[in-house]
mmCIF file of C-alpha atoms and ligand atoms in Angstrom:
data_model
loop_
_atom_site.group_PDB
_atom_site.id
_atom_site.type_symbol
_atom_site.label_atom_id
_atom_site.label_comp_id
_atom_site.label_asym_id
_atom_site.label_seq_id
_atom_site.Cartn_x
_atom_site.Cartn_y
_atom_site.Cartn_z
ATOM 1 C CA UNK S 1 -19.544 29.634 -39.920
ATOM 2 C CA UNK S 2 -16.831 27.049 -39.521
ATOM 3 C CA UNK S 3 -17.394 23.964 -37.393
ATOM 4 C CA UNK S 4 -15.017 25.403 -34.789
ATOM 5 C CA UNK S 5 -16.935 28.682 -34.668
ATOM 6 C CA UNK S 6 -20.182 26.780 -34.183
ATOM 7 C CA UNK S 7 -18.901 24.412 -31.519
ATOM 8 C CA UNK S 8 -17.350 27.185 -29.442
ATOM 9 C CA UNK S 9 -20.626 29.118 -29.169
ATOM 10 C CA UNK S 10 -21.933 27.116 -26.199
ATOM 11 C CA UNK S 11 -20.512 24.395 -23.923
ATOM 12 C CA UNK S 12 -23.423 22.026 -24.541
ATOM 13 C CA UNK S 13 -25.177 21.062 -27.786
ATOM 14 C CA UNK S 14 -28.669 19.712 -27.157
ATOM 15 C CA UNK S 15 -29.282 16.507 -29.111
ATOM 16 C CA UNK S 16 -32.957 16.609 -30.022
ATOM 17 C CA UNK S 17 -35.315 13.860 -31.144
ATOM 18 C CA UNK S 18 -38.478 15.675 -32.204
ATOM 19 C CA UNK S 19 -41.636 13.633 -32.720
ATOM 20 C CA UNK S 20 -44.046 16.477 -33.335
ATOM 21 C CA UNK S 21 -43.147 19.439 -35.523
ATOM 22 C CA UNK S 22 -45.348 21.620 -33.318
ATOM 23 C CA UNK S 23 -42.731 21.206 -30.565
ATOM 24 C CA UNK S 24 -39.812 22.387 -32.675
ATOM 25 C CA UNK S 25 -40.093 26.156 -32.343
ATOM 26 C CA UNK S 26 -41.059 26.378 -28.650
ATOM 27 C CA UNK S 27 -38.368 23.819 -27.805
ATOM 28 C CA UNK S 28 -35.747 25.742 -29.753
ATOM 29 C CA UNK S 29 -36.800 29.036 -28.186
ATOM 30 C CA UNK S 30 -36.686 27.512 -24.689
ATOM 31 C CA UNK S 31 -33.139 26.257 -25.224
ATOM 32 C CA UNK S 32 -31.914 29.522 -26.755
ATOM 33 C CA UNK S 33 -33.522 31.445 -23.887
ATOM 34 C CA UNK S 34 -31.389 29.384 -21.511
ATOM 35 C CA UNK S 35 -28.234 30.159 -23.475
ATOM 36 C CA UNK S 36 -27.860 27.045 -25.615
ATOM 37 C CA UNK S 37 -27.851 28.411 -29.128
ATOM 38 C CA UNK S 38 -26.442 25.470 -31.105
ATOM 39 C CA UNK S 39 -29.140 22.844 -31.665
ATOM 40 C CA UNK S 40 -28.750 19.379 -33.190
ATOM 41 C CA UNK S 41 -31.977 17.925 -34.546
ATOM 42 C CA UNK S 42 -31.540 14.237 -35.250
ATOM 43 C CA UNK S 43 -32.753 12.715 -38.514
ATOM 44 C CA UNK S 44 -34.531 9.993 -36.546
ATOM 45 C CA UNK S 45 -38.154 10.950 -36.848
ATOM 46 C CA UNK S 46 -40.508 11.824 -39.703
ATOM 47 C CA UNK S 47 -40.822 15.295 -38.143
ATOM 48 C CA UNK S 48 -37.088 16.033 -38.277
ATOM 49 C CA UNK S 49 -36.827 17.855 -41.611
ATOM 50 C CA UNK S 50 -39.855 20.069 -41.024
ATOM 51 C CA UNK S 51 -38.647 20.751 -37.480
ATOM 52 C CA UNK S 52 -35.271 21.902 -38.779
ATOM 53 C CA UNK S 53 -36.924 24.204 -41.305
ATOM 54 C CA UNK S 54 -39.224 25.659 -38.656
ATOM 55 C CA UNK S 55 -36.379 26.265 -36.218
ATOM 56 C CA UNK S 56 -34.207 27.927 -38.844
ATOM 57 C CA UNK S 57 -37.101 30.184 -39.845
ATOM 58 C CA UNK S 58 -38.473 31.032 -36.432
ATOM 59 C CA UNK S 59 -35.980 30.523 -33.603
ATOM 60 C CA UNK S 60 -34.011 33.710 -33.433
ATOM 61 C CA UNK S 61 -30.388 33.266 -32.415
ATOM 62 C CA UNK S 62 -30.315 29.509 -33.020
ATOM 63 C CA UNK S 63 -27.643 27.745 -35.052
ATOM 64 C CA UNK S 64 -29.407 24.623 -36.282
ATOM 65 C CA UNK S 65 -27.724 21.437 -37.426
ATOM 66 C CA UNK S 66 -28.788 17.922 -38.337
ATOM 67 C CA UNK S 67 -27.781 14.842 -36.381
ATOM 68 C CA UNK S 68 -27.769 11.128 -37.136
ATOM 69 C CA UNK S 69 -26.384 11.902 -40.597
ATOM 70 C CA UNK S 70 -25.393 8.471 -41.869
ATOM 71 C CA UNK S 71 -24.280 9.011 -45.466
ATOM 72 C CA UNK S 72 -23.373 11.623 -48.066
ATOM 73 C CA UNK S 73 -26.970 11.974 -49.221
ATOM 74 C CA UNK S 74 -28.094 12.842 -45.698
ATOM 75 C CA UNK S 75 -25.294 15.423 -45.444
ATOM 76 C CA UNK S 76 -26.560 16.964 -48.663
ATOM 77 C CA UNK S 77 -30.117 16.871 -47.305
ATOM 78 C CA UNK S 78 -28.938 18.745 -44.210
ATOM 79 C CA UNK S 79 -27.358 21.385 -46.430
ATOM 80 C CA UNK S 80 -30.492 21.640 -48.579
ATOM 81 C CA UNK S 81 -32.577 22.312 -45.463
ATOM 82 C CA UNK S 82 -30.245 25.169 -44.563
ATOM 83 C CA UNK S 83 -28.473 23.500 -41.658
ATOM 84 C CA UNK S 84 -25.298 25.130 -40.384
ATOM 85 C CA UNK S 85 -23.675 21.773 -39.601
ATOM 86 C CA UNK S 86 -24.205 18.036 -39.696
ATOM 87 C CA UNK S 87 -23.294 15.419 -37.090
ATOM 88 C CA UNK S 88 -22.684 11.734 -37.715
ATOM 89 C CA UNK S 89 -22.326 8.947 -35.159
ATOM 90 C CA UNK S 90 -19.411 7.593 -37.208
ATOM 91 C CA UNK S 91 -17.070 8.237 -40.114
ATOM 92 C CA UNK S 92 -18.822 8.432 -43.480
ATOM 93 C CA UNK S 93 -16.744 6.735 -46.124
ATOM 94 C CA UNK S 94 -15.428 9.166 -48.729
ATOM 95 C CA UNK S 95 -16.591 12.304 -46.905
ATOM 96 C CA UNK S 96 -14.147 15.132 -46.261
ATOM 97 C CA UNK S 97 -14.382 18.309 -44.175
ATOM 98 C CA UNK S 98 -15.042 20.247 -47.381
ATOM 99 C CA UNK S 99 -18.563 19.549 -48.539
ATOM 100 C CA UNK S 100 -22.064 20.919 -48.673
ATOM 101 C CA UNK S 101 -22.153 21.624 -44.931
ATOM 102 C CA UNK S 102 -19.533 21.319 -42.133
ATOM 103 C CA UNK S 103 -19.502 17.757 -40.796
ATOM 104 C CA UNK S 104 -18.745 16.554 -37.262
ATOM 105 C CA UNK S 105 -17.975 12.846 -37.636
ATOM 106 C CA UNK S 106 -18.067 10.367 -34.803
ATOM 107 C CA UNK S 107 -15.221 8.135 -33.660
ATOM 108 C CA UNK S 108 -14.874 5.646 -30.842
ATOM 109 C CA UNK S 109 -11.360 4.227 -31.271
ATOM 110 C CA UNK S 110 -7.801 5.261 -32.130
ATOM 111 C CA UNK S 111 -8.077 3.493 -35.475
ATOM 112 C CA UNK S 112 -11.204 5.444 -36.401
ATOM 113 C CA UNK S 113 -9.545 8.648 -35.255
ATOM 114 C CA UNK S 114 -6.574 7.936 -37.510
ATOM 115 C CA UNK S 115 -8.904 7.344 -40.455
ATOM 116 C CA UNK S 116 -10.708 10.594 -39.719
ATOM 117 C CA UNK S 117 -7.471 12.553 -39.442
ATOM 118 C CA UNK S 118 -6.311 11.029 -42.731
ATOM 119 C CA UNK S 119 -9.545 12.271 -44.319
ATOM 120 C CA UNK S 120 -8.676 15.777 -43.108
ATOM 121 C CA UNK S 121 -10.944 16.091 -40.081
ATOM 122 C CA UNK S 122 -9.604 17.547 -36.824
ATOM 123 C CA UNK S 123 -12.803 17.861 -34.805
ATOM 124 C CA UNK S 124 -14.723 14.713 -33.867
ATOM 125 C CA UNK S 125 -17.686 13.583 -31.885
ATOM 126 C CA UNK S 126 -16.595 10.897 -29.400
ATOM 127 C CA UNK S 127 -19.503 8.468 -29.556
ATOM 128 C CA UNK S 128 -20.832 6.843 -27.505
ATOM 129 C CA UNK S 129 -18.622 8.802 -25.148
ATOM 130 C CA UNK S 130 -19.403 6.948 -21.930
ATOM 131 C CA UNK S 131 -18.733 3.504 -23.374
ATOM 132 C CA UNK S 132 -15.909 4.586 -25.717
ATOM 133 C CA UNK S 133 -13.745 5.262 -22.685
ATOM 134 C CA UNK S 134 -15.148 8.524 -21.369
ATOM 135 C CA UNK S 135 -12.769 11.214 -20.115
ATOM 136 C CA UNK S 136 -10.003 8.616 -19.739
ATOM 137 C CA UNK S 137 -10.034 7.869 -23.467
ATOM 138 C CA UNK S 138 -9.870 11.571 -24.311
ATOM 139 C CA UNK S 139 -6.905 12.029 -21.972
ATOM 140 C CA UNK S 140 -5.193 9.075 -23.631
ATOM 141 C CA UNK S 141 -5.842 10.475 -27.149
ATOM 142 C CA UNK S 142 -4.261 13.809 -26.223
ATOM 143 C CA UNK S 143 -0.626 12.762 -26.517
ATOM 144 C CA UNK S 144 -0.614 10.765 -29.792
ATOM 145 C CA UNK S 145 -3.264 12.962 -31.455
ATOM 146 C CA UNK S 146 -2.641 16.539 -30.223
ATOM 147 C CA UNK S 147 -4.407 18.037 -33.256
ATOM 148 C CA UNK S 148 -7.696 16.230 -32.562
ATOM 149 C CA UNK S 149 -10.473 17.918 -30.596
ATOM 150 C CA UNK S 150 -13.747 16.439 -29.483
ATOM 151 C CA UNK S 151 -17.410 16.901 -28.726
ATOM 152 C CA UNK S 152 -18.134 13.872 -26.525
ATOM 153 C CA UNK S 153 -21.752 12.727 -26.803
ATOM 154 C CA UNK S 154 -23.680 9.718 -25.562
ATOM 155 C CA UNK S 155 -24.118 9.250 -21.848
ATOM 156 C CA UNK S 156 -23.074 12.813 -21.078
ATOM 157 C CA UNK S 157 -25.294 14.581 -18.572
ATOM 158 C CA UNK S 158 -25.426 17.175 -15.843
ATOM 159 C CA UNK S 159 -23.375 14.938 -13.539
ATOM 160 C CA UNK S 160 -20.356 14.420 -15.811
ATOM 161 C CA UNK S 161 -20.373 17.237 -18.392
ATOM 162 C CA UNK S 162 -17.985 19.393 -16.358
ATOM 163 C CA UNK S 163 -15.447 16.589 -16.187
ATOM 164 C CA UNK S 164 -15.396 16.383 -19.988
ATOM 165 C CA UNK S 165 -15.336 20.155 -20.443
ATOM 166 C CA UNK S 166 -12.267 20.432 -18.212
ATOM 167 C CA UNK S 167 -10.197 18.455 -20.729
ATOM 168 C CA UNK S 168 -8.039 20.530 -23.091
ATOM 169 C CA UNK S 169 -9.074 18.537 -26.167
ATOM 170 C CA UNK S 170 -12.806 18.927 -25.535
ATOM 171 C CA UNK S 171 -14.509 21.830 -27.327
ATOM 172 C CA UNK S 172 -18.046 21.172 -26.111
ATOM 173 C CA UNK S 173 -20.268 18.243 -25.210
ATOM 174 C CA UNK S 174 -23.541 17.014 -26.674
ATOM 175 C CA UNK S 175 -26.492 15.438 -24.952
ATOM 176 C CA UNK S 176 -30.200 14.964 -24.712
ATOM 177 C CA UNK S 177 -30.539 15.663 -21.000
ATOM 178 C CA UNK S 178 -31.480 19.307 -21.524
ATOM 179 C CA UNK S 179 -34.643 18.315 -23.409
ATOM 180 C CA UNK S 180 -36.282 15.470 -21.449
ATOM 181 C CA UNK S 181 -39.038 13.831 -23.543
ATOM 182 C CA UNK S 182 -41.617 14.205 -20.770
ATOM 183 C CA UNK S 183 -40.972 17.938 -20.528
ATOM 184 C CA UNK S 184 -41.269 18.282 -24.310
ATOM 185 C CA UNK S 185 -44.513 16.293 -24.371
ATOM 186 C CA UNK S 186 -45.941 18.383 -21.544
ATOM 187 C CA UNK S 187 -44.830 21.654 -23.134
ATOM 188 C CA UNK S 188 -42.880 22.463 -19.982
ATOM 189 C CA UNK S 189 -40.642 24.977 -21.730
ATOM 190 C CA UNK S 190 -39.709 26.720 -18.482
ATOM 191 C CA UNK S 191 -38.149 23.503 -17.191
ATOM 192 C CA UNK S 192 -36.180 23.154 -20.415
ATOM 193 C CA UNK S 193 -34.972 26.746 -20.195
ATOM 194 C CA UNK S 194 -33.845 26.080 -16.609
ATOM 195 C CA UNK S 195 -31.951 22.953 -17.677
ATOM 196 C CA UNK S 196 -30.393 24.883 -20.555
ATOM 197 C CA UNK S 197 -29.350 27.701 -18.233
ATOM 198 C CA UNK S 198 -27.563 25.251 -15.933
ATOM 199 C CA UNK S 199 -25.874 23.632 -18.914
ATOM 200 C CA UNK S 200 -24.841 26.949 -20.437
ATOM 201 C CA UNK S 201 -23.219 27.898 -17.141
ATOM 202 C CA UNK S 202 -20.835 24.934 -17.511
ATOM 203 C CA UNK S 203 -18.254 27.199 -19.073
ATOM 204 C CA UNK S 204 -15.448 25.537 -20.947
ATOM 205 C CA UNK S 205 -12.428 25.770 -18.651
HETATM 206 C C1 3PG M 301 -27.696 10.323 -29.204
HETATM 207 O O1 3PG M 301 -27.200 9.764 -30.128
HETATM 208 O O2 3PG M 301 -28.878 10.200 -28.872
HETATM 209 C C2 3PG M 301 -26.824 11.289 -28.512
HETATM 210 O O3 3PG M 301 -25.545 10.810 -28.481
HETATM 211 C C3 3PG M 301 -27.327 11.683 -27.180
HETATM 212 O O4 3PG M 301 -27.041 10.731 -26.242
HETATM 213 P P1 3PG M 301 -27.646 10.890 -24.785
HETATM 214 O O5 3PG M 301 -29.127 10.651 -24.914
HETATM 215 O O6 3PG M 301 -26.954 9.822 -23.985
HETATM 216 O O7 3PG M 301 -27.341 12.278 -24.325
#
């Protein structure tokens, strides 16, 4: 699957920080049951790699990617685990769209966007979206950079996701709000499915 095919599958990509590998499969199933089928598991915890493997093996219908990919070696590690995509908070020097796994690089400024476009990327994570200018920044990027499209992430939630999704240069948004840590800890998968269902209903306009 191309990055575009992945990012157009659902309006919201859950950004997951998984502390306990035992949570990975029920969490993934709860999100997929609510209609969020593209899952980003961040490389921030010791449980991340095993969680990715478990989700790929056992969560039917999920497209699993790795987040917090900070260098080329981590991109390769994502590919080796079988991830469908990798997400970085920033630009990774020397990395191109072609590589072991599709890469969604992060940008926060026009200068970073220009560097990313020069490297051949056309789809970016705006990060951290709420402090990098929010919807106003994306509107301002539209005219000078019509080829660039975005997945804003960082400070996006139920209250502002629709505003981002209404923008023509936004493909989808990312966020952690659909998997609150207390619900994960408590195994409250029904609550997570309900949050996912609300998020999945935020159709891209
Ligand atoms: C992150 O890096 O944790 C993501 O951007 C998610 O941000 P959020 O917790 O503000 O949704």
